[in-house]
Coordinates of C-alpha atoms and ligand atoms in Angstrom, one line a residue:
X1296 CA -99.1 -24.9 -44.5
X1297 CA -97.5 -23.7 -41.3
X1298 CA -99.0 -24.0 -38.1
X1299 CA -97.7 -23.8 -34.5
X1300 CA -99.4 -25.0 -31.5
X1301 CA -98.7 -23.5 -27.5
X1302 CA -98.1 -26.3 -25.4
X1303 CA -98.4 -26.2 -21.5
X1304 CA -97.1 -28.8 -19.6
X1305 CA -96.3 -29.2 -15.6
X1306 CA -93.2 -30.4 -15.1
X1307 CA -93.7 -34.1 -14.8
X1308 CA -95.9 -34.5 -18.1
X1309 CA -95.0 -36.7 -20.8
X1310 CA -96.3 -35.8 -24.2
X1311 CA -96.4 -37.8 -27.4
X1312 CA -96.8 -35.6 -30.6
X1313 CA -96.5 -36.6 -33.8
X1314 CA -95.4 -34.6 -36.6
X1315 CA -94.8 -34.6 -40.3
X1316 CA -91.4 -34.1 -42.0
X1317 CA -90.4 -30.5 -41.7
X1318 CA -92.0 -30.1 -38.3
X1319 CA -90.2 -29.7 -34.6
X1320 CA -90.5 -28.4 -31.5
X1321 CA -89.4 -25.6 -29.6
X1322 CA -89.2 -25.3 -26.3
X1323 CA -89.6 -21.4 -25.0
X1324 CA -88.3 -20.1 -21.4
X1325 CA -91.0 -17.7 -21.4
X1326 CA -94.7 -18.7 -20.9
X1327 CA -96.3 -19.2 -24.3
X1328 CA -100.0 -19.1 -22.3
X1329 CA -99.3 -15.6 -20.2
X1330 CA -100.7 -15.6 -16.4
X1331 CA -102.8 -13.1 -17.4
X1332 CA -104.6 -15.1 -19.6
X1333 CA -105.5 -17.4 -16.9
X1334 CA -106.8 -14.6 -15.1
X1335 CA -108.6 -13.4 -17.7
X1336 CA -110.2 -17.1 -18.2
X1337 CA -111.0 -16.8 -13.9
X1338 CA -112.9 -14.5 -14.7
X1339 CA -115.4 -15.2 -17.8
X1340 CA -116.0 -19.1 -16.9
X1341 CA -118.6 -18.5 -14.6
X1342 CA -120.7 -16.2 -17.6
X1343 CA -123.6 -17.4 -19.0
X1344 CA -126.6 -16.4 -20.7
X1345 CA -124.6 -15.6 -24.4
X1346 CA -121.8 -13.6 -22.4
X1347 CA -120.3 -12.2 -25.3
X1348 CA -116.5 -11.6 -25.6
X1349 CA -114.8 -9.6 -28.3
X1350 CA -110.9 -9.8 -28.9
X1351 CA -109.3 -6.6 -30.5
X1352 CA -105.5 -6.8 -31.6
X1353 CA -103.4 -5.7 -34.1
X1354 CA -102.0 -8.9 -37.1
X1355 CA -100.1 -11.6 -34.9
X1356 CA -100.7 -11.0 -31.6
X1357 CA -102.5 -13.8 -30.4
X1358 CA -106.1 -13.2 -31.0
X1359 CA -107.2 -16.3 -32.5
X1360 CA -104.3 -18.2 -29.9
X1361 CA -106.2 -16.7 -27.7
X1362 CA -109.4 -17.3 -28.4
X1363 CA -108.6 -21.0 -29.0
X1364 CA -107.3 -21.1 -25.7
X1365 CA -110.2 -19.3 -24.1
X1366 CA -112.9 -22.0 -26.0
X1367 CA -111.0 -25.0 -25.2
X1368 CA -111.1 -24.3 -21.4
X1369 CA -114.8 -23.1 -21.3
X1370 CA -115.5 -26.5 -23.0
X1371 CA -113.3 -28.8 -20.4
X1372 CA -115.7 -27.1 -17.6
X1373 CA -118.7 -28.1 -19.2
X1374 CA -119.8 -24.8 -21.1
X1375 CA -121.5 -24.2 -24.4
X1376 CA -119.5 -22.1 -26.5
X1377 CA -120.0 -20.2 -29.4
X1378 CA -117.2 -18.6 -31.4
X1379 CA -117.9 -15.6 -34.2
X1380 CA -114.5 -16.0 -37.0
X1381 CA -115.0 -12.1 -37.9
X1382 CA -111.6 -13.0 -39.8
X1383 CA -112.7 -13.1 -42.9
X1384 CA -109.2 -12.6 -44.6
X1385 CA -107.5 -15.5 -42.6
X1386 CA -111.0 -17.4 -42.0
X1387 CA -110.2 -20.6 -39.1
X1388 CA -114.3 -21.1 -39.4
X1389 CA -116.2 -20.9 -42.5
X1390 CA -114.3 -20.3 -46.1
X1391 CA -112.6 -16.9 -46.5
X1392 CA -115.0 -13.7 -47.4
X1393 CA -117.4 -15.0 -44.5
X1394 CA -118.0 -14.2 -40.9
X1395 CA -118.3 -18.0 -39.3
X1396 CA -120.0 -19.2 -36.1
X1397 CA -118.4 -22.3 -35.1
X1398 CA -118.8 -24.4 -31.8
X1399 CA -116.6 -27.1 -29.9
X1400 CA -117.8 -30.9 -29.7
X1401 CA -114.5 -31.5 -29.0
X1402 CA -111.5 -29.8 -27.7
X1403 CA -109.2 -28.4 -30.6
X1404 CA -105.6 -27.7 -30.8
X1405 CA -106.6 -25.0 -34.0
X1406 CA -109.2 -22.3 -34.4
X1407 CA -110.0 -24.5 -37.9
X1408 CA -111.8 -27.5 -35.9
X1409 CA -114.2 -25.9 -34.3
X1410 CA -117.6 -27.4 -35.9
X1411 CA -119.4 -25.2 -38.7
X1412 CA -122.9 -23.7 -37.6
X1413 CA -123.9 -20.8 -40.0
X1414 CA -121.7 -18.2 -41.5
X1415 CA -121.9 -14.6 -43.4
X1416 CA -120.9 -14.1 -46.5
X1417 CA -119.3 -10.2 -46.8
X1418 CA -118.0 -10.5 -50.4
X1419 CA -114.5 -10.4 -50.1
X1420 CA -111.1 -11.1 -48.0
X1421 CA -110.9 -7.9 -46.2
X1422 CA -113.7 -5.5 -44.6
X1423 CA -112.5 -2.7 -46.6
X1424 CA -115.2 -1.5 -48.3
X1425 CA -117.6 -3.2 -46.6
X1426 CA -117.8 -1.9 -43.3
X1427 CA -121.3 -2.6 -42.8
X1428 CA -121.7 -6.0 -44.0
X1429 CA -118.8 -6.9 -41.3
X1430 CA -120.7 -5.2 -38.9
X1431 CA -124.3 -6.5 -40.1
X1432 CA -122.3 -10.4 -40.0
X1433 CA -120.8 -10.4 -36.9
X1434 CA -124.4 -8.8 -35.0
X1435 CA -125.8 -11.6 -37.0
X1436 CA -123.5 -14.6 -36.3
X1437 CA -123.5 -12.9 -32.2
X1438 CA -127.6 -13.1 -32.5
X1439 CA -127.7 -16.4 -33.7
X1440 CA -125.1 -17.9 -30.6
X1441 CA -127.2 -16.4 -28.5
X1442 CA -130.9 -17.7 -29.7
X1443 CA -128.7 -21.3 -29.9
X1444 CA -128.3 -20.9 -26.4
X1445 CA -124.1 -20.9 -25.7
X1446 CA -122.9 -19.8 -22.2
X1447 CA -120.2 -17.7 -23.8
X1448 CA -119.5 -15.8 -27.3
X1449 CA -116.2 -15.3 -27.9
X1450 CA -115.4 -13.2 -30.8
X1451 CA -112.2 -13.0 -33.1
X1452 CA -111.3 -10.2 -35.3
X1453 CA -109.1 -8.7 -38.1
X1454 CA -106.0 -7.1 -37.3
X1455 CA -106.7 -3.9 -38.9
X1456 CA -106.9 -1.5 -35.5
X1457 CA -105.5 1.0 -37.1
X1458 CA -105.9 4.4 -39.4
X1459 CA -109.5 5.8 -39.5
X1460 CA -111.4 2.4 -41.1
X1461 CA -110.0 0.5 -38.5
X1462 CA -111.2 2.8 -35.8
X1463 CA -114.4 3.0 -37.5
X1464 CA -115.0 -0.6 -37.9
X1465 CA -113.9 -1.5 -34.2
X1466 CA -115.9 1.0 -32.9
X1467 CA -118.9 0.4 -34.7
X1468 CA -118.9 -3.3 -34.1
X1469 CA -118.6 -2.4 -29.9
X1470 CA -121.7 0.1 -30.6
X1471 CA -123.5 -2.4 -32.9
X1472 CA -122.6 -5.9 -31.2
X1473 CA -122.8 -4.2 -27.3
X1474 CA -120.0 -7.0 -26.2
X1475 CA -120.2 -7.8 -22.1
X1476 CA -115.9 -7.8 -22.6
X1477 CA -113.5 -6.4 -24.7
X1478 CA -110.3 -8.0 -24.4
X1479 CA -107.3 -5.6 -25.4
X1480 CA -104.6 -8.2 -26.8
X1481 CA -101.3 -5.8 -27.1
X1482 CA -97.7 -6.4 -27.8
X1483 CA -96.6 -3.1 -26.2
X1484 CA -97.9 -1.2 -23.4
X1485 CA -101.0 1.1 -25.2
X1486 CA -100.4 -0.4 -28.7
X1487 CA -104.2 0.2 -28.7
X1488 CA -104.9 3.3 -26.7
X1489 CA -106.5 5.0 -29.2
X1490 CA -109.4 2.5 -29.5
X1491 CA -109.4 1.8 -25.7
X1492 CA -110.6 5.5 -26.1
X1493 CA -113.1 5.1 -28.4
X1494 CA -115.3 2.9 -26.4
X1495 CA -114.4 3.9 -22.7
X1496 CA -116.2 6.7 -22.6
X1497 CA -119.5 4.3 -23.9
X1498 CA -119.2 2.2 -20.9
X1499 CA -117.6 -1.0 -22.0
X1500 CA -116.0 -3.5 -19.4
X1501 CA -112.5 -3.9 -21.0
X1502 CA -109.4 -6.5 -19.9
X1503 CA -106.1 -6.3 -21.0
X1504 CA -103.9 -8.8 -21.8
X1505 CA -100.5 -9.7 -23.0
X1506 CA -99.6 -11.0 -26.3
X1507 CA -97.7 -14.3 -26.0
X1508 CA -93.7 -14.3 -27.5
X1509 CA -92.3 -16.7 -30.3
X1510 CA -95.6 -15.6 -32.3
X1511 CA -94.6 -16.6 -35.5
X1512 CA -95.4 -13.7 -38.2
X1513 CA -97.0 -14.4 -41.6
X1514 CA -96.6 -13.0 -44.6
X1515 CA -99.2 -11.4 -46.9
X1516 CA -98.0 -14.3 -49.4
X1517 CA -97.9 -16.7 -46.4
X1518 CA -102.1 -15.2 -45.7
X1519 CA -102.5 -15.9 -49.4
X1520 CA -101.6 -19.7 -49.6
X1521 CA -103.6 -20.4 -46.2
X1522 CA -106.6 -19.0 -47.8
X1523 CA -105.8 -20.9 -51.2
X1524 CA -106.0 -24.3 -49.1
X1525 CA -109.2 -23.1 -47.7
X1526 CA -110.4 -22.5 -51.3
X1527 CA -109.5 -25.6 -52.7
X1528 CA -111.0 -27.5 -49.4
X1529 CA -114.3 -25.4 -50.2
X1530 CA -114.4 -26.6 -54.1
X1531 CA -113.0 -30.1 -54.1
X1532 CA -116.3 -31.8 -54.8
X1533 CA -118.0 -29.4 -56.5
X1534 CA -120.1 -29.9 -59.4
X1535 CA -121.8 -27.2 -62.1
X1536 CA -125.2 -26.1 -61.3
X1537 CA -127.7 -24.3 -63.4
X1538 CA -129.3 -21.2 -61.3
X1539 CA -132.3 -19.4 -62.8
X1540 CA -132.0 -15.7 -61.5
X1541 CA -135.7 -15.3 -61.4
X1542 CA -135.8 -18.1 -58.7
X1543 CA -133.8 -16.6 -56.6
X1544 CA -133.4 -13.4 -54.4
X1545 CA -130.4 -11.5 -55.1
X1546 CA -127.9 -9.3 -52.4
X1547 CA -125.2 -7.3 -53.2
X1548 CA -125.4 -7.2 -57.1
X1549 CA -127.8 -5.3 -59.6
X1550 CA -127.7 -8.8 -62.1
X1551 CA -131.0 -10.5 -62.2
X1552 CA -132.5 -7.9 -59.9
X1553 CA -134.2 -5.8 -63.2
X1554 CA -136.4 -6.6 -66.3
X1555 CA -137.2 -6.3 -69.6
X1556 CA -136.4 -2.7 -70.2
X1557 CA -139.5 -0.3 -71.4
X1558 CA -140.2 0.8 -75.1
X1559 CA -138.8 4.2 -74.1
X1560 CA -135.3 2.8 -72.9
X1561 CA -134.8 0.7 -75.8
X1562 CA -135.4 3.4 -77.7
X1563 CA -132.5 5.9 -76.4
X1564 CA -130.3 2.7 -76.2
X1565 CA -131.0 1.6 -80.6
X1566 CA -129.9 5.6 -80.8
X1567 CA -126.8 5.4 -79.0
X1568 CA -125.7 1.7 -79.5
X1569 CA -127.4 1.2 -82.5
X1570 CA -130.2 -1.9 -83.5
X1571 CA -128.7 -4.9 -81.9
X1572 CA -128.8 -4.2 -78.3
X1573 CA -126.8 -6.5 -76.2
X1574 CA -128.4 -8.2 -72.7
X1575 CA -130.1 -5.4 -70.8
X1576 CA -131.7 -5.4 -67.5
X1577 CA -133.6 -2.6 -66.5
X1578 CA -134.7 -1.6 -62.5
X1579 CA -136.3 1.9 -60.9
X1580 CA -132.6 2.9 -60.2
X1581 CA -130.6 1.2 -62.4
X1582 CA -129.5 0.0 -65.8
X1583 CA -127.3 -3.1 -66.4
X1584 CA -125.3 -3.5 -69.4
X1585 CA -124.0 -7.1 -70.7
X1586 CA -121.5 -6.0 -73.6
X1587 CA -118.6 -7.4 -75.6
X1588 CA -116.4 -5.2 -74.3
X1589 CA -116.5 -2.5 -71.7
X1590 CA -118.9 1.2 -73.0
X1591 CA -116.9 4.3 -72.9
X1592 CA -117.2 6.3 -69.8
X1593 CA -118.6 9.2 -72.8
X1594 CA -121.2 6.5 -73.0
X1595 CA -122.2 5.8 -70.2
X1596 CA -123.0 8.7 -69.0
X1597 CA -124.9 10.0 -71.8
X1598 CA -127.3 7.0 -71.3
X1599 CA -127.1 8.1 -67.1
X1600 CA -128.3 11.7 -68.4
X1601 CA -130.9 10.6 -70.9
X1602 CA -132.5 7.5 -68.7
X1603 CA -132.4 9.6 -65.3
X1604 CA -130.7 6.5 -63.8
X1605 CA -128.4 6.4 -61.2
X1606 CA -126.7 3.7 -61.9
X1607 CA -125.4 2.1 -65.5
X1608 CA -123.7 -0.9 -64.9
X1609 CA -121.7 -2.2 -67.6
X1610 CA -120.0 -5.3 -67.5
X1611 CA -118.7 -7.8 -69.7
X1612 CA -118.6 -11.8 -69.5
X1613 CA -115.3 -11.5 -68.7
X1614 CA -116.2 -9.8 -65.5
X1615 CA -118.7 -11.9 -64.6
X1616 CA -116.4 -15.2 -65.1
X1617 CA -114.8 -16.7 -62.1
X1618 CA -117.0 -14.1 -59.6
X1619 CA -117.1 -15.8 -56.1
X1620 CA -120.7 -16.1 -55.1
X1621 CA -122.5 -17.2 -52.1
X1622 CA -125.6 -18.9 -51.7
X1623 CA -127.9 -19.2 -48.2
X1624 CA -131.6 -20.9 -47.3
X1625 CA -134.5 -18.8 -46.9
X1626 CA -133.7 -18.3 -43.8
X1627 CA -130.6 -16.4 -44.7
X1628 CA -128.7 -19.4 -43.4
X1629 CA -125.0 -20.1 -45.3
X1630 CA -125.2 -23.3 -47.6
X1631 CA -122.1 -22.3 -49.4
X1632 CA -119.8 -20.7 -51.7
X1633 CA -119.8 -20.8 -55.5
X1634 CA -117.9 -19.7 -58.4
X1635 CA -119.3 -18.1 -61.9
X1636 CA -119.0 -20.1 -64.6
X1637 CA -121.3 -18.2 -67.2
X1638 CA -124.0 -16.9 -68.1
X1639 CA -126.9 -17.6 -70.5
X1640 CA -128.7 -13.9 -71.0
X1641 CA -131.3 -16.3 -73.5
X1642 CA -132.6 -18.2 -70.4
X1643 CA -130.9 -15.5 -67.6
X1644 CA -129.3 -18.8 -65.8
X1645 CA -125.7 -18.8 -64.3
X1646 CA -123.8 -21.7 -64.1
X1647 CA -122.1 -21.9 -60.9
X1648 CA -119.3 -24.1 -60.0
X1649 CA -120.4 -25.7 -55.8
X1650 CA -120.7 -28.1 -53.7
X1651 CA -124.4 -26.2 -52.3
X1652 CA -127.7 -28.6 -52.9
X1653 CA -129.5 -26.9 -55.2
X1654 CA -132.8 -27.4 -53.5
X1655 CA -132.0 -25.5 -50.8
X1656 CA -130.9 -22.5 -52.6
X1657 CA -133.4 -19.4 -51.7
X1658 CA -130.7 -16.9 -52.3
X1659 CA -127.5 -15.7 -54.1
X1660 CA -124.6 -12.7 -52.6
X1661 CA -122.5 -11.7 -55.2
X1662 CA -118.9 -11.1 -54.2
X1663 CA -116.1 -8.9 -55.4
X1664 CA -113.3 -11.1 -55.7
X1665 CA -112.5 -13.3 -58.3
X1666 CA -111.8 -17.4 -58.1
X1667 CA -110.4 -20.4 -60.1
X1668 CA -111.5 -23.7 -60.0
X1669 CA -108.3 -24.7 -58.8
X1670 CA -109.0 -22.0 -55.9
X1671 CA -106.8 -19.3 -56.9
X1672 CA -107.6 -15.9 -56.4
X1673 CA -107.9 -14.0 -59.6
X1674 CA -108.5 -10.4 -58.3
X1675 CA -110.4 -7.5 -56.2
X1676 CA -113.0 -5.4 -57.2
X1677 CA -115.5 -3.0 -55.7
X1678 CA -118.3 -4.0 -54.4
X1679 CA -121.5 -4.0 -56.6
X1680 CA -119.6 -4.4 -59.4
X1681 CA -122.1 -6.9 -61.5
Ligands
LIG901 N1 -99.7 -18.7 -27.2 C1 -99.0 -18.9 -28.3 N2 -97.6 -19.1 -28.2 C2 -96.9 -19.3 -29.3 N3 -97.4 -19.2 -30.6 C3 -98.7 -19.0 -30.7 C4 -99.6 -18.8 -29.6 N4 -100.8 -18.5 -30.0 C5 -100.7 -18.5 -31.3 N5 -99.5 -18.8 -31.8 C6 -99.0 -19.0 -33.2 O1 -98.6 -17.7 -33.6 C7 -99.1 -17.3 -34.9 C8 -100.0 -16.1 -34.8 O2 -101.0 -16.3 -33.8 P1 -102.5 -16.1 -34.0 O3 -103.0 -16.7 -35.2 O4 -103.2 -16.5 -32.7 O5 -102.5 -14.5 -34.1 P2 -103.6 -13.5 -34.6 O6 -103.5 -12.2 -33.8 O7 -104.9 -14.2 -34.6 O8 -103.2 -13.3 -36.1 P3 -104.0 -12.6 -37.3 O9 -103.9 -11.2 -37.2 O10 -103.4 -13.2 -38.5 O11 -105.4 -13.1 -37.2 C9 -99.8 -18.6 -35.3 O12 -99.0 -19.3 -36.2 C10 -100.1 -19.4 -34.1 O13 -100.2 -20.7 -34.3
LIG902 MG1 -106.4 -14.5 -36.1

């Protein structure tokens, strides 16, 4: 994994790094730490009281740099600070698919070593799709910085600034999260104009800065592996546990969420799918389906017109394998991630591949993206898909 590292030094310092093989340094004539990141730390170090800083920028510009930058010399003078990873593609804090709150007992050169507090879990690598739960995680992970009591919040974000979702989603988290400071990280003069005049007009206290040069860029294959590593960190002691659904609250899925479905249902279902039904789950709204293989769409919604349900999920073990899952306390606090093993319909258990205690376990997200053991990804889906 590639990673580079600003260094600032006055012109009589001697530094000692050590590297591994393919490493080096290069030295840059132009500041790698721009003034105007100085001026913009003059000016929050004195905030207190969960002053709460979002960063906005488009893919490699510095955000995170940035936001490293920012914690590590809020820390040096003494502060408590709180930092929201609203990353969730390219997650530094927390595994990938969650919205992290971290906090420095140290200072850090990377993003990554900021110490784990709580974290969201959204489902997937990106926002798209899930607006609100990026929204809902980053209010969340902001609240709970504040009730913890840090000086500052500094918050880092996706890249995606751009095309309608991306003007949505920034300007919902500024109405929804109500930030003290946006910071405006650009490469170009108004790179981001269009979002500086979204929120404006609402009021908010925005700086501007300058992206730093030499950024290196990574590739969507680059993203991939980074998030692989992060994967395999999150698995490597995992073990199988056995969750009963009926023990545990359920978000994000209709699985485990229904019953025994009525006389009546199992009736329409014998006359469509004949005498031996497969696993059904019945709810108010809903009807799941655990097949063999996928019903026909002709199916389906015969059985949506004849049950009055607005939803008939139909999924197959297949689907269901290798599902990324999350699991927090009954406080809604993260404990950690888990992969789908299988299911037993007989005794409605999963068998989920984690490190999580399973003691703690109150609750259970289902995601949308699919994991190995070995912590490769395996594919995207919609959300609510099981
Ligand atoms: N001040 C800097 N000078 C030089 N390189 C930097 C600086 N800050 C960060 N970098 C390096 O540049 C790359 C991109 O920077 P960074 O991760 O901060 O950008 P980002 O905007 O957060 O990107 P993303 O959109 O992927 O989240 C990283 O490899 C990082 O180590
Ligand atoms: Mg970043």
């Amino acid at each position: 994994m590639h990673r580079a590292a600003p260094v600032l030094t006055n012109k009589n310092t001697t530094i000692d790094i050590r590297f591994g093989e393919e490493s080096f340094i290069a030295e840059s004539e132009r500041r790698l730490i721009p003034e105007d990141w100085e001026e913009l730390y003059d000016y929050i170090k004195d905030k207190r009281n969960g002053y709460t800083v979002m960063a906005i920028g488009n893919v490699d510009t510095g955000k995170t740099g940035l936001i490293t930058y920012l914690a590590n010399k809020l820390f040096s003078d003494g502060k408590k600070v709180g930092i929201v990873d609203a990353d969730t593609g390219q997650s530094d804090i927390g595994p990938p698919a969650t919205i992290g709150l971290g906090t420095l007992e140290k200072p850090i050169i990377h993003l990554s070593e900021a110490k784990l507090v709580d974290a969201f879990f959204v489902g997937n690598v990106t926002p798209a799709g899930v607006l609100d739960r990026s929204i809902t995680g980053t209010y969340r992970m902001v609240k709970e910085g504040k009730q913890r009591g840090y000086d500052v919040i500094l918050i880092d974000t996706t890249g995606w600034v751009s095309d309608r979702w991306g003007r949505e989603l920034k300007t919902m988290k500024y109405m929804t999260i109500e930030p003290d400071l946006v910071i405006f990280i650009e490469k170009y003069e108004d790179e981001l104009l269009h979002l500086k005049r979204a929120i404006t007009g609402l009021g908010a206290s925005i700086f501007e800065v300058s992206s730093p040069p030499r950024l290196r860029i990574r590739s969507r294959e680059e993203r991939r592996n980074i998030r692989f590593n992060l994967f395999q960190r999150e698995f490597q002691e995992a073990k199988e546990i056995s969750i009963p659904l009926d023990s545990v609250g359920i978000n994000y899925g209709f699985l485990g969420t229904g019953r025994e479905p009525s006389k009546e249902t199992k009736e329409v279902l014998m006359n469509i799918l004949g005498p031996n039904l497969p696993y059904v789950e019945e709810s108010e709204d809903a009807l799941l389906l655990l097949t063999e293989t996928k019903l026909s769409s002709t199916v389906i919604n015969s059985l949506k017109l004849l049950l009055g349900k607005r939803e008939i999920i139909n999924v197959t073990k297949g689907d269901i394998r290798h599902l990324l899952v999350c699991f927090t306390d009954k406080e809604g606090h993260y404990l950690g991630l888990g992969i789908i093993i299988d299911f037993d319909q007989a005794s409605r258990k999963l068998l989920v591949f984690t490190n999580t205690k399973e003691d703690l376990i109150s609750n259970m997200q289902f995601g949308h993206i699919k994991v190995n053991l070995n912590g490769v990804e395996e594919g995207k889906f919609s959300p609510w898909m099981v």
